[in-house]
Each structure stands twice: as structure tokens, then as C-alpha cells.
XYZ file of C-alpha atoms in Angstrom:
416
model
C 25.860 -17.312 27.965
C 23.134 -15.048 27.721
C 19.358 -15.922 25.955
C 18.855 -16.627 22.384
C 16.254 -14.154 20.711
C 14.487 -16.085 17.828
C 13.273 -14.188 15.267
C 11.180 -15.304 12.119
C 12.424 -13.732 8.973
C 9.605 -13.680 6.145
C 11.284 -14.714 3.100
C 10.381 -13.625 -0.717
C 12.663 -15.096 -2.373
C 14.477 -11.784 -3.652
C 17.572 -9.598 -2.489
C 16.189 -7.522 0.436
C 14.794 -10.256 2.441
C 17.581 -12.516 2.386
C 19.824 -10.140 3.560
C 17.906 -9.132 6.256
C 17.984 -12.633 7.455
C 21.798 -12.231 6.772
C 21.656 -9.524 9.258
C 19.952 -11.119 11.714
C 22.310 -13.822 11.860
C 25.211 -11.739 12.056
C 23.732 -10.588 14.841
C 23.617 -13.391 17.006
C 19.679 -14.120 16.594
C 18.305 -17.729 15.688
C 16.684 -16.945 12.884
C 13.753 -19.111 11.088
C 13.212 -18.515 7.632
C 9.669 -18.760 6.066
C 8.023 -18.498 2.894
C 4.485 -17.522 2.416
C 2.688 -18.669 -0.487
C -0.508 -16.343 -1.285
C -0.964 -17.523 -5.099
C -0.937 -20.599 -6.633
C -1.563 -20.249 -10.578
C 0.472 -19.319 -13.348
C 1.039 -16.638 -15.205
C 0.026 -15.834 -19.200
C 3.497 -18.115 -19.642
C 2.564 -20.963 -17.814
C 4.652 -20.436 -15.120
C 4.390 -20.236 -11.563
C 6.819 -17.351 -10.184
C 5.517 -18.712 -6.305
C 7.180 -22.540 -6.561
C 10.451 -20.623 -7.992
C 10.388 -17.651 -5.420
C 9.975 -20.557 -2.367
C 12.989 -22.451 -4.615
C 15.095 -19.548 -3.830
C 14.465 -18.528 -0.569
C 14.958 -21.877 0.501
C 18.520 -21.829 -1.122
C 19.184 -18.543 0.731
C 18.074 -20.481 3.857
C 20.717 -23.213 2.885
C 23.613 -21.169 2.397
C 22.887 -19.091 5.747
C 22.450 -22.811 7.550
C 19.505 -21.291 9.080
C 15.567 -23.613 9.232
C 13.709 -23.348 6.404
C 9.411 -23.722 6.711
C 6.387 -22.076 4.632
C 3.238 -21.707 4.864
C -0.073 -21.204 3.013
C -1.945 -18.191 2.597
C -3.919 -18.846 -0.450
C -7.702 -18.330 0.885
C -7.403 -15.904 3.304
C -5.307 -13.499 0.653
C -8.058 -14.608 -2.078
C -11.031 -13.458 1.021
C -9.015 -10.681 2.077
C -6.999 -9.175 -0.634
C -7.519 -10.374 -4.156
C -11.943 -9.937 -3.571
C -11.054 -6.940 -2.266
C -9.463 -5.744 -4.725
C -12.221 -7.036 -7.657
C -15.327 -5.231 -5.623
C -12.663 -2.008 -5.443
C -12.508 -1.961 -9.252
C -16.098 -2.791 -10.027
C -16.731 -0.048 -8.299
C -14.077 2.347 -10.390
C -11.905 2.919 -8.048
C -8.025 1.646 -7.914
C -7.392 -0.236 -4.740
C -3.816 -0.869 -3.356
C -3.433 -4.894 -2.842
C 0.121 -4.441 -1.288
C -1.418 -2.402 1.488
C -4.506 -4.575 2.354
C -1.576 -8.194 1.668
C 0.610 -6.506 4.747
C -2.549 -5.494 6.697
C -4.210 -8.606 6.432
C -1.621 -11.189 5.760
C 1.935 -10.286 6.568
C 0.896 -8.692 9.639
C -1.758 -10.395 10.620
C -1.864 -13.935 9.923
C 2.326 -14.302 9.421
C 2.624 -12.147 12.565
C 0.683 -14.245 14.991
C 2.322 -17.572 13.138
C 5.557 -16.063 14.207
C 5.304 -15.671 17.435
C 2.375 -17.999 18.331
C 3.050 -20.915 16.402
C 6.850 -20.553 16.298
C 7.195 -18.521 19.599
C 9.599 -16.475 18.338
C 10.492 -13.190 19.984
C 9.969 -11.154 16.892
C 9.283 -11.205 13.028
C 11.620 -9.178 10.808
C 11.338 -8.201 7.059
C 13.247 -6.965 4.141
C 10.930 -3.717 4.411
C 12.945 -0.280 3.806
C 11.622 1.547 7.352
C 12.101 1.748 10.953
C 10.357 1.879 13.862
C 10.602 4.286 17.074
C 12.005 0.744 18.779
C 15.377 -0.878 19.160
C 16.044 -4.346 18.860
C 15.690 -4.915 22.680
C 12.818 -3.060 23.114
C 10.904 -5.034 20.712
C 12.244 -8.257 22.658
C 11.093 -6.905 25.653
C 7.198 -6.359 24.142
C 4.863 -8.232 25.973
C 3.309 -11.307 24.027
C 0.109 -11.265 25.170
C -2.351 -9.062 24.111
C -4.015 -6.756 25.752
C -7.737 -7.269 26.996
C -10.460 -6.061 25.019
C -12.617 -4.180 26.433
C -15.126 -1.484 25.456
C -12.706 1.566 26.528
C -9.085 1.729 26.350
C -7.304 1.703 29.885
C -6.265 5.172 30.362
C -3.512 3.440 32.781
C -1.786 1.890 29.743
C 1.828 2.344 30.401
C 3.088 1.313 26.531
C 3.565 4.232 24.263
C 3.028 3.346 20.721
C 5.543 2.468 18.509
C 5.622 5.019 15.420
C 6.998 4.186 11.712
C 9.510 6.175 10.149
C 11.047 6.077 6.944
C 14.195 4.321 6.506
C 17.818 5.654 5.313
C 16.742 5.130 1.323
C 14.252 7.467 0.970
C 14.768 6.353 -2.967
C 13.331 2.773 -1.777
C 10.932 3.942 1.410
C 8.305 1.650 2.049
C 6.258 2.408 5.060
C 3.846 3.495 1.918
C 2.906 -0.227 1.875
C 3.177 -0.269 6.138
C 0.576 2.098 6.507
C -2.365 0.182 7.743
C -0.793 -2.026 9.637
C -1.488 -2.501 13.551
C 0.216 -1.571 16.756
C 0.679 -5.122 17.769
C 2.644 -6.075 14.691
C 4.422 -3.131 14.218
C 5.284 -3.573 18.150
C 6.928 -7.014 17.536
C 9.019 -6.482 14.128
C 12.459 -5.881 13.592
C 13.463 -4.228 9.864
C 16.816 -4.830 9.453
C 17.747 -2.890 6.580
C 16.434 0.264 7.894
C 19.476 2.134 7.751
C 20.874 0.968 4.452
C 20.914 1.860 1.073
C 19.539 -0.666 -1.478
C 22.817 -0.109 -3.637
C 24.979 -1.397 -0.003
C 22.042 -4.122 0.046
C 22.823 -5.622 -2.776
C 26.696 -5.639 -2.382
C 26.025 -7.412 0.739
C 24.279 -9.890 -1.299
C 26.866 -10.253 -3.929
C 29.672 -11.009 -0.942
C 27.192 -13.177 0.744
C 26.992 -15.556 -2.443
C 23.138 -14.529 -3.189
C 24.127 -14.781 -6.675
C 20.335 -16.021 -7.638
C 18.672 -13.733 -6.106
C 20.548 -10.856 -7.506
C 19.758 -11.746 -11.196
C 15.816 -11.356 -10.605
C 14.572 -8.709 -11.896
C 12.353 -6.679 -8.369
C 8.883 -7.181 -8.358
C 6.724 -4.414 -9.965
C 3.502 -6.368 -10.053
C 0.683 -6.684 -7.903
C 1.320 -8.375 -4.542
C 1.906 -11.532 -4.462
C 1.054 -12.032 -8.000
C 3.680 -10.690 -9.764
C 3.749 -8.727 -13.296
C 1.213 -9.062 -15.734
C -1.161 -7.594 -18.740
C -3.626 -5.994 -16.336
C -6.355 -5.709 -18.904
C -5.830 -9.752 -19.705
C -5.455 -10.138 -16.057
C -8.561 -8.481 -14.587
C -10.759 -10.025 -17.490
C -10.113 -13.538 -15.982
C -12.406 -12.597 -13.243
C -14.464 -9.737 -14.091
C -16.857 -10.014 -17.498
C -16.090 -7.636 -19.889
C -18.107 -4.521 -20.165
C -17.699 -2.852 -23.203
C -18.240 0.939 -23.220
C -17.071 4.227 -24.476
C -14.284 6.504 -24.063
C -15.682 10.128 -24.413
C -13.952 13.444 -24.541
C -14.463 15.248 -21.372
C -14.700 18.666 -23.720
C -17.113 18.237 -25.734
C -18.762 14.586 -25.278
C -17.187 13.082 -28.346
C -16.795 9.187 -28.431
C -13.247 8.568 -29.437
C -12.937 5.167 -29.018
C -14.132 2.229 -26.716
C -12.960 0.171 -24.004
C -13.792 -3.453 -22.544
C -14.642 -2.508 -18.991
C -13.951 0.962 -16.998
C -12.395 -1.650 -14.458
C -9.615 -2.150 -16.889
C -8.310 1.221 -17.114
C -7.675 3.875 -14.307
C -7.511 7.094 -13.529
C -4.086 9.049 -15.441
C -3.724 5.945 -17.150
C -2.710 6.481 -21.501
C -5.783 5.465 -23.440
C -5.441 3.313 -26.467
C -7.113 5.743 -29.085
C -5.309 5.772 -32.573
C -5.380 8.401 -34.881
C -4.893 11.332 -32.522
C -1.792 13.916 -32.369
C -1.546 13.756 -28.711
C -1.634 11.210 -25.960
C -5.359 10.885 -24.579
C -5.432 10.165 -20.756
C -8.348 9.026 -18.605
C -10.294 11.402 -16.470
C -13.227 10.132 -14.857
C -15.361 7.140 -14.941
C -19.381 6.734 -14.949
C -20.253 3.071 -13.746
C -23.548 3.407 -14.388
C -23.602 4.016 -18.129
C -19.846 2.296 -18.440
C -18.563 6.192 -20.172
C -14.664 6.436 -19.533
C -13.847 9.912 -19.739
C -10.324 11.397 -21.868
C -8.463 13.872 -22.266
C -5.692 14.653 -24.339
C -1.950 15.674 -23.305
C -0.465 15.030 -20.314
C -1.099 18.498 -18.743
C -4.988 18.750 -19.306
C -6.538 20.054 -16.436
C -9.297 17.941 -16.203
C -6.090 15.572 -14.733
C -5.512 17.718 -12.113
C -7.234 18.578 -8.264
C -6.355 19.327 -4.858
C -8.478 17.948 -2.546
C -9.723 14.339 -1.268
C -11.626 12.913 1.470
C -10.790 9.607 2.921
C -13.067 7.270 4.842
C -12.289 6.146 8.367
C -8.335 6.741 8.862
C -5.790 4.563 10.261
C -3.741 6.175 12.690
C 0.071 4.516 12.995
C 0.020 5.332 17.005
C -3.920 4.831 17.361
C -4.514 8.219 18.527
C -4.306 11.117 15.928
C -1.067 13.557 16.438
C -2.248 16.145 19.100
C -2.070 18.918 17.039
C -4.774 17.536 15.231
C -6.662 16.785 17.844
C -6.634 20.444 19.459
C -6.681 22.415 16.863
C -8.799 19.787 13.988
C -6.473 20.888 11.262
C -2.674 19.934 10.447
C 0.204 20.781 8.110
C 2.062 17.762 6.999
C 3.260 15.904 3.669
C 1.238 13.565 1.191
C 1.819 10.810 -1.013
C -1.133 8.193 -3.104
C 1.455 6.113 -4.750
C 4.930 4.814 -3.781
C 7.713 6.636 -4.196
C 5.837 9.705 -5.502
C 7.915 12.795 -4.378
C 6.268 14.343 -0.957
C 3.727 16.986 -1.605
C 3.178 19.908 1.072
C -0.706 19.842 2.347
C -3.068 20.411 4.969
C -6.056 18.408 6.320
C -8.727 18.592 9.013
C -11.073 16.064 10.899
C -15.244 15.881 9.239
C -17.823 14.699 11.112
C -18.262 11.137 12.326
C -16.416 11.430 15.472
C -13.273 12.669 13.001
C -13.230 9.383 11.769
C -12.737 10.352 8.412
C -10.465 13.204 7.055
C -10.187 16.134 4.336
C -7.156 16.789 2.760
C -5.959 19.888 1.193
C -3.042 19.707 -1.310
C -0.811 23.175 -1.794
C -0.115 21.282 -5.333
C -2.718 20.329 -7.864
C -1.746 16.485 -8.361
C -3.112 13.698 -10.985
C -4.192 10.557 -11.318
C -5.378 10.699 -7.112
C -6.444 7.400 -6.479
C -5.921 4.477 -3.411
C -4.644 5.244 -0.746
C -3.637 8.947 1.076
C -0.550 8.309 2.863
C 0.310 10.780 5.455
C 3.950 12.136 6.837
C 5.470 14.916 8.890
C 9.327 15.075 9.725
C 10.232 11.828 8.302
C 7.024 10.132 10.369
C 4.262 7.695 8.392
C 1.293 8.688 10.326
C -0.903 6.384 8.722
C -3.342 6.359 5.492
C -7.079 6.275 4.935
C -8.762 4.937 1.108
C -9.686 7.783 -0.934
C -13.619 7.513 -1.147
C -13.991 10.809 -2.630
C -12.555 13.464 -4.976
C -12.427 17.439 -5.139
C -13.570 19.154 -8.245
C -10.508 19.226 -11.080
C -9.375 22.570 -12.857
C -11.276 21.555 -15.295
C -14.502 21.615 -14.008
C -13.672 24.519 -11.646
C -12.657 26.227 -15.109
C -16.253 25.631 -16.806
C -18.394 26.739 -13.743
C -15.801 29.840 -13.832
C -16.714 30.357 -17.907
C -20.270 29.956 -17.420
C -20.319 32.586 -14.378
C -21.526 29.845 -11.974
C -21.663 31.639 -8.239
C -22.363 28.824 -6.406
C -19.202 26.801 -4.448
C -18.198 24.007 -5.380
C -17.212 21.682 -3.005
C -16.657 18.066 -4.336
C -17.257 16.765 -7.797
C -20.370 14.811 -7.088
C -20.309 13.010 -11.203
C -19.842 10.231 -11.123
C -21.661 9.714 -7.692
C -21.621 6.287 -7.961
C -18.320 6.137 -8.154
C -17.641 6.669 -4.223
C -20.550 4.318 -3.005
């Protein structure tokens, strides 16, 4: 009889990660599922969505006969995540919690659980992506890490494992991958990488996961779940009332309780108007949220961002890069957002950081810039900093400004 593999299957509670421990199973692993709990209060109804999530993985656990454990997360996603994500939108920017949970947390802390604590030979997930490895390959990964030392060994025989997106490109998720390390990435298995989330959840149905097929999927932020964002944030950031002012001609139309509460492309409440107003900018230093109406206002729209320091999926940027400084490729800021054609290049700092060049005006840039080329997730770097919009392009245009304009300095405080 030939060895066991035991594999750790992070359980949610909902239809994707139970059948990937399904999966597993059928596939001859012992499989251990576990429940991470990140959040423990309730929501505006006085319920806590984490004790009934656990409730149901653990039935799913039942019904597949397979060990059932969880563990806490609580302070390190508060330190890591949820703080994070509080100083992000002080500042007036829109952070992505579900990247920093799965950089931090789920790949980090879960990871070395897995295979330290448990001493499994891998951790799986109900993520919709795949990795350059086969399930043997990641078996056959090394446990220990490698030494640190001040300079890589150039003798390093391991190639690095690259993340590509699955078969549903409808439900892709290696948006929300995109920081995570080599060493985790190295040791996980994503079972439902070449399904469809329609076949996923017939699985489910003839695997008895009635339960989890009646929840509704999570749209909310990580770990937390759905809720009134403005109510939400206000719990831990004082209200700071301020004005919404029309970026055309400095009129106050309204006022707001914080910029932190709104973000960029979001609607603004402002009655009395004929069309939708839509927010612009932000000035955190005078608390100004700046509008625009209709949804096609150019003051909505720019092509070009700089990120800070950028996380490269196989360490080293693609060579191309790295020869020539520049690279054509594909772009994406939120999930699911249809590809968009662009080019970037390496700044200064050692090329640490990186510009990118959209062929498309796009709105609402904010978070994270997710990079791709042929079907690859080469990794993502925060947006610190954006490119002038048409709009302000348009005015130094009109007022026969000669001077180039290369990034929208207003708010500055904005990208400290």
C-alpha cells in the first residue's frame, strides 16, 4: 500500500471549500478539515455569521467522515488586516482586506499550522486558480525552509511555482492570491482549478451539501461579511464631517460624515440633482470630497498609476522586464473586472516600484494593480499614486498650459 498524503483543507463554511475537501477525498488523501475564525462580533442584526459558518463546515466535515479542528485568528487579523485597513482609509485610500487576510493569515499563519502543527503534506483551498505544480510535485516540496541569508544562493535548484488562473475565468481568484509567498503557494493544492462554479455546485447538490448551497456567497469584506460600510467604518473611525464639492466649479452640493466613508467612483448621496453625482477625489487635509455628475464625467477617468514596492509571484520580475525595463501585459484593480491591455516599466529604487500605463482610460483606480500576461498572475503592488484624469488634462489643455503633466499631485496628502 503506498503512503498517505495528508492534506489540510481550510474550511469556510460555503460551497467551494467543501467540495474541494470532497475532492480531496475522492482522491485518496487524508484530509483534515479546519475552520479559521478571524472575527468574533456580530453584525448590525445581532448575529454572528463566524459561529454559523464553523456550524456548517463542521457538518460538511461530518458527512465527508473526515477530522474536524479550528483555530483562532482573531488578533493577528485585527494587527494585520482589519488596522490595516483603518490607517488605509484614514489616509483616503481604499485598501483590499481580502488580499492582505490571504497574505497574512491564510497563507501565513494557516499555512505554517498546516504543515507544522498538523504535518500535513499540503494545504488546499476552495480558491478558483492553479498553480504551475501537480499534486505530486507539491508533495514532493521540501518542508523546510530555506536559510536566510543576505543573498539568494544562485545554486538554488527550485524554480518557482507561478499562479495561473483557473478554468472559470467568470469566478478567477488569483486577484485575491496575489501577494502571497513562494513558500505557500509551493505547498497548496486548489482543487477546483479546472472546474466551473456551475459543475461546483452540482457536485455539492449530489454530495448532500444541501446547507451550504442555500447561503447566499460572501460579498463582504473578508472575514467579516456584508454590511452598511458607512455604519460599519464609523464604529471605529470618528466621524469627520465635511463637504462634497463640485470638481467644476467648487460648488458645495452636499456633505458627508468622513471622506473615509466614501470612495473613489462610489454614487454620492446628493438629492435634488438630475443626474447621478460620483466621487472624484478626496482632500484629507481640509476633509473636501470631490463630485461629479454622470457616470461618464471625465474627471472619473485616467490611465496611469504608480505602485509602491511590487510583489513578484516568482520573486524575480519576468525577464522581459528585466532587460528591456518595460512590458506589455494585462491589468485589473478589482475582481473580476474585465482585463485591460497596458504597459508598465521599472522607476527608480532598485525597480522596486512600478509605472503602469493603461491603453484604456479606467475609473474608480484604487487598491491594488493586479498584473497578467497569457493567463499568468504575475503579482500586484498597492496603488500609492495616481495619473492626472481627463479632466484635469482637459483644463490645463483650455487654459493653454505648456508644461507636462505628469501625476496629479492634489491631493498630495493623499499618497503619504
Amino acid at each position: 500500500m503506498g503512503l498517505v498524503r495528508k492534506v489540510v483543507c481550510a474550511m469556510s463554511g460555503g460551497v467551494d471549500s467543501s467540495v474541494a475537501a470532497l475532492l480531496l477525498k475522492r482522491r485518496g488523501y487524508s484530509v483534515i478539515g479546519v475552520f479559521m475564525k478571524n472575527w468574533d462580533s456580530l453584525d448590525e442584526n445581532g448575529v454572528c455569521s463566524t459561529e454559523k459558518d464553523c456550524e456548517d463546515a463542521y457538518r460538511v466535515c461530518q458527512t465527508l467522515d473526515i477530522p474536524f479542528h479550528h483555530v483562532s485568528y482573531v488578533k493577528e487579523y485585527w494587527n494585520d488586516v482589519f488596522c490595516n485597513l483603518l490607517n488605509e482609509y484614514e489616509k483616503g485610500r481604499t485598501p483590499n482586506p481580502d488580499i492582505l487576510c490571504n497574505k497574512y493569515i491564510k497563507f501565513n499563519l494557516f499555512h505554517k499550522y498546516a504543515i507544522n502543527t498538523l504535518g500535513c503534506d499540503a494545504m488546499a483551498t476552495g480558491h478558483y486558480a492553479r498553480t504551475s505544480l501537480e499534486d505530486e510535485e507539491v508533495f514532493r516540496q521540501r518542508r523546510a525552509a530555506p536559510p536566510v541569508t543576505l543573498f539568494r544562493d544562485r545554486f538554488e535548484i527550485r524554480k518557482p511555482v507561478r499562479l495561473f488562473q483557473g478554468a472559470d475565468l467568470a469566478k478567477d481568484q488569483t486577484f485575491f492570491l496575489s501577494q502571497v509567498s513562494q513558500d505557500a503557494l509551493r505547498q497548496t493544492l486548489f482543487p477546483l482549478a479546472g472546474l466551473t462554479k456551475e459543475f461546483v455546485r452540482k457536485m455539492a447538490a449530489e454530495a448532500g451539501f444541501h446547507h451550504v448551497l442555500k447561503k447566499k456567497e460572501s460579498m463582504g469584506i473578508c472575514f467579516i461579511g456584508e454590511r452598511n460600510f458607512e455604519n460599519f467604518i464609523l464604529e471605529y473611525l470618528e466621524a469627520k464631517p465635511g463637504n462634497l464639492v463640485s470638481i467644476e466649479d467648487g460648488t458645495v452640493m452636499g456633505t458627508h460624515k468622513g471622506w473615509f466613508t466614501l470612495t473613489l467612483g462610489q454614487r454620492a448621496r446628493i438629492g435634488g440633482q438630475k443626474d447621478a453625482w460620483f466621487v472624484v477625489d478626496k482632500d484629507v487635509l481640509t476633509g473636501d470630497v470631490f463630485v461629479a455628475p454622470t457616470t461618464n464625467h471625465p474627471a472619473l477617468f485616467r490611465d496611469t498609476i504608480r505602485t509602491e514596492r511590487f510583489h513578484w509571484m516568482a520573486v524575480d520580475p519576468p525577464p522581459e522586464l528585466a532587460r528591456t525595463q518595460m512590458l506589455e501585459c494585462h491589468f485589473r484593480f478589482i475582481h473580476q473586472m474585465p482585463l485591460s491591455e497596458c504597459h508598465m516599466h521599472t522607476l527608480q529604487l532598485q525597480g522596486k516600484c512600478v509605472c503602469v500605463n493603461l491603453s484604456v482610460c479606467c475609473s474608480s483606480l484604487a487598491q491594488f494593480a493586479v498584473l497578467y500576461k497569457s493567463g499568468e498572475c504575475l503579482g500586484s503592488g498597492k496603488i500609492i499614486q495616481l495619473g492626472p484624469t481627463e479632466h484635469t488634462l482637459q483644463q490645463a489643455s483650455n487654459s493653454a498650459c505648456s508644461r507636462k503633466i505628469k501625476w496629479q499631485r492634489k491631493p498630495e496628502s493623499l499618497w503619504k
